[in-house]
Phi, psi and omega in degrees: 000132177296142184302325182292339180259358179282158178291155174273124179272126176240103176284141188068029188287350174266354179283189188299292183289321180301319181287324175295318177294316181300319178298314180297316180300314180296321179296330179274003174098011179269143168282140185235133173251111178272123176248115186203144177273357178055030185275347181262116181306134181109329182290338178296334176290319175301316182294317178299320178296317179299314182291328177290321180287323189226064186297335182258000183246328187255122172246157186235134170239108177282116183196173185236141178302335182275004176256099186298326180293317179296318179295315181299317180295322179291315181297324181300333182269348196272141171266341176199156184227125168253119189254099178251339186301131185189167161273124196246005186243133176299315183299319179295322180295326178290327179283326186217073184294332181293316178294320176304316178297312184300320183281306191283319182264302181299321179296321179290317178297321177299320178294317178298320178294323177297319177299317181295321179297329183261033171108340175069020181246003180279122180299139178234122176248116190255134179272106175255195190215155175291350178295346178295343180270001177077199185270001178056035185295342181280347181287138176272116184245154169244144180266113177259163179303327183262357178152167177287153177208141178289147177288331179295114185295326179294317179295320179296324183281323188254327185093182183278124180267173180292347178278357175297130179301140176288145184202084189289131175235145181067155178304323178299313178300322179293314184291316179289322179294318178294320177297318175308312182289325176296318179300314180296322181287328175296327174294321179285309189283327185239007180058030179285131180286091186220151174215170186230135172242119181266103190275142168271215186274102177269140181217163176147186180303150181077006180275124177268068188299134176230168184299326183279339186198139183083050192293329181296311178294322179299314178302315181294319179299315179299315183294317181296327180273359180075023179259155178290151174262125178264131179242129175268112186109205185256001178084358178268004176302138182244135177227155173260111187266150184222129177295141186297332178295323176291322178297317179299320175306316182293316181298316181292322177296322178300320177295312183296333182250025188300328179296331181269335185248007179306133177080011181247152175244136181234144168283135179233101179203181182284343180072184183303329182291340179239030175279128187211144177271163177301320180297321179294322177297316179296319178301319181286328174299317177299322177295316181296321184272342181073025179203165180281160181236134178285135181232134175244138181251134178236176180295156176299150176261153180301137175079359180295134176270128177288330179215126167216118174229122182278153168264103183267014187295325179296318178295318181297322179288310185290327185258358178066045186267145176279177174298144184285163176299131176302139190296328179293323177293316180296321179295321177296320178296319178295322178298319179295320179296317181293326178297334180276003181247156175290128178294142178270167183274340182200172178298148175281129181292157180278155177232176185223162168096319182214340179268138186224202187302000000 
C-alpha cells in the first residue's frame, strides 16, 4: 500500500488533542487509526463521538505503548504518525518515575524503532512540552497584581525561544525531554522524517481536565459544578494558552511541511498575546458565569514554573500559522462545550500508556 493512501496513526488518539486532531483529519478525508489504551475515564466518550461522526474513516486499535507487538502492528499500517500517547502529569511522574520512564521515553524509542524497521520513511510528529526548559529559576521576575513577568523587556515581549537551554526537572520533564531529543536525533542519525512541537497550555473541547493536568478545563469544570478551585502557589503563575483548534492547525501543517521542518523542534503556544495568569482566568470565569468562584491556595509544587510564555514565532513562520484565537474567546467556547455535558463528581484520574492529552 502506498504511504499516501495508508491511514494516519494517532497514538493517544482518544485523548484531548489526539481526538481533536483525529476529527480534523477525518473531516479532511483521511483514514485515521486511533491507538489508545482507553485507560483514562472519559476518553471513551471522545472515541464514541469520533466513530459516530466518521464511521468509515476512524478505526481503533486498543493498545499500550509498552506493548512492542501492538506498536509494531500499528506502525506497519501507518502513512504518518502523530505521537501523543504519554504519561502526562508531573505529580504522577514523581509518584511512579519508573512507569513514567517506560511510557514516555522507552515507549517513544520503541515507536521510533518500529518506524525504522518498516523503512524509516513514515513521518513522525512528536508531542513534547515546555517542561523541557525546566522551572526557569534563573529568570528575574517581578510579581505584579495580575501575574509574574520577567524584568528583561525582550523576554517579556517575545517569550522563551527554542534557543533556551534545555534543563529537565522532575521525572516527567526528564522522560519527555529525553524523548524529544531522541526524536530529533533519529532525524539526524537515521534520516527519519520527524519533528517536535513543544506545547504550552492547550485547552478546548474534549479536554478531560484534572487538577494535575489540563488546568483550564479543570478550573471551568470546578466552577460550573460549584466546587472550589485549588491553586498550588499564589495564582500569579503565567502561561501562554492556546486553543486546541489552533494547535491542530499547527500539527497538520507540520505533517504537510515535514520535508522542510524535519529534525526541528518548535514551541507551540499562545505566545505573549495569550499570556495569562491563573488569577486572570478565574476572574474571566466569574465574568462568564456571572458569579464568584471559591478559591483555595496550597503550597507550590516541585518544578512549577512561575512564568512561562513561549515565543512561537519560529513555528508561525515555518508552518504558516495565523494569529491564535484570543484566550477570552477560546475560554467562552470551552465553557459552552462543558455546559452541554453532565458534570462529574470529581476529577477524572489520569491513565498511562496509550491515553494522552
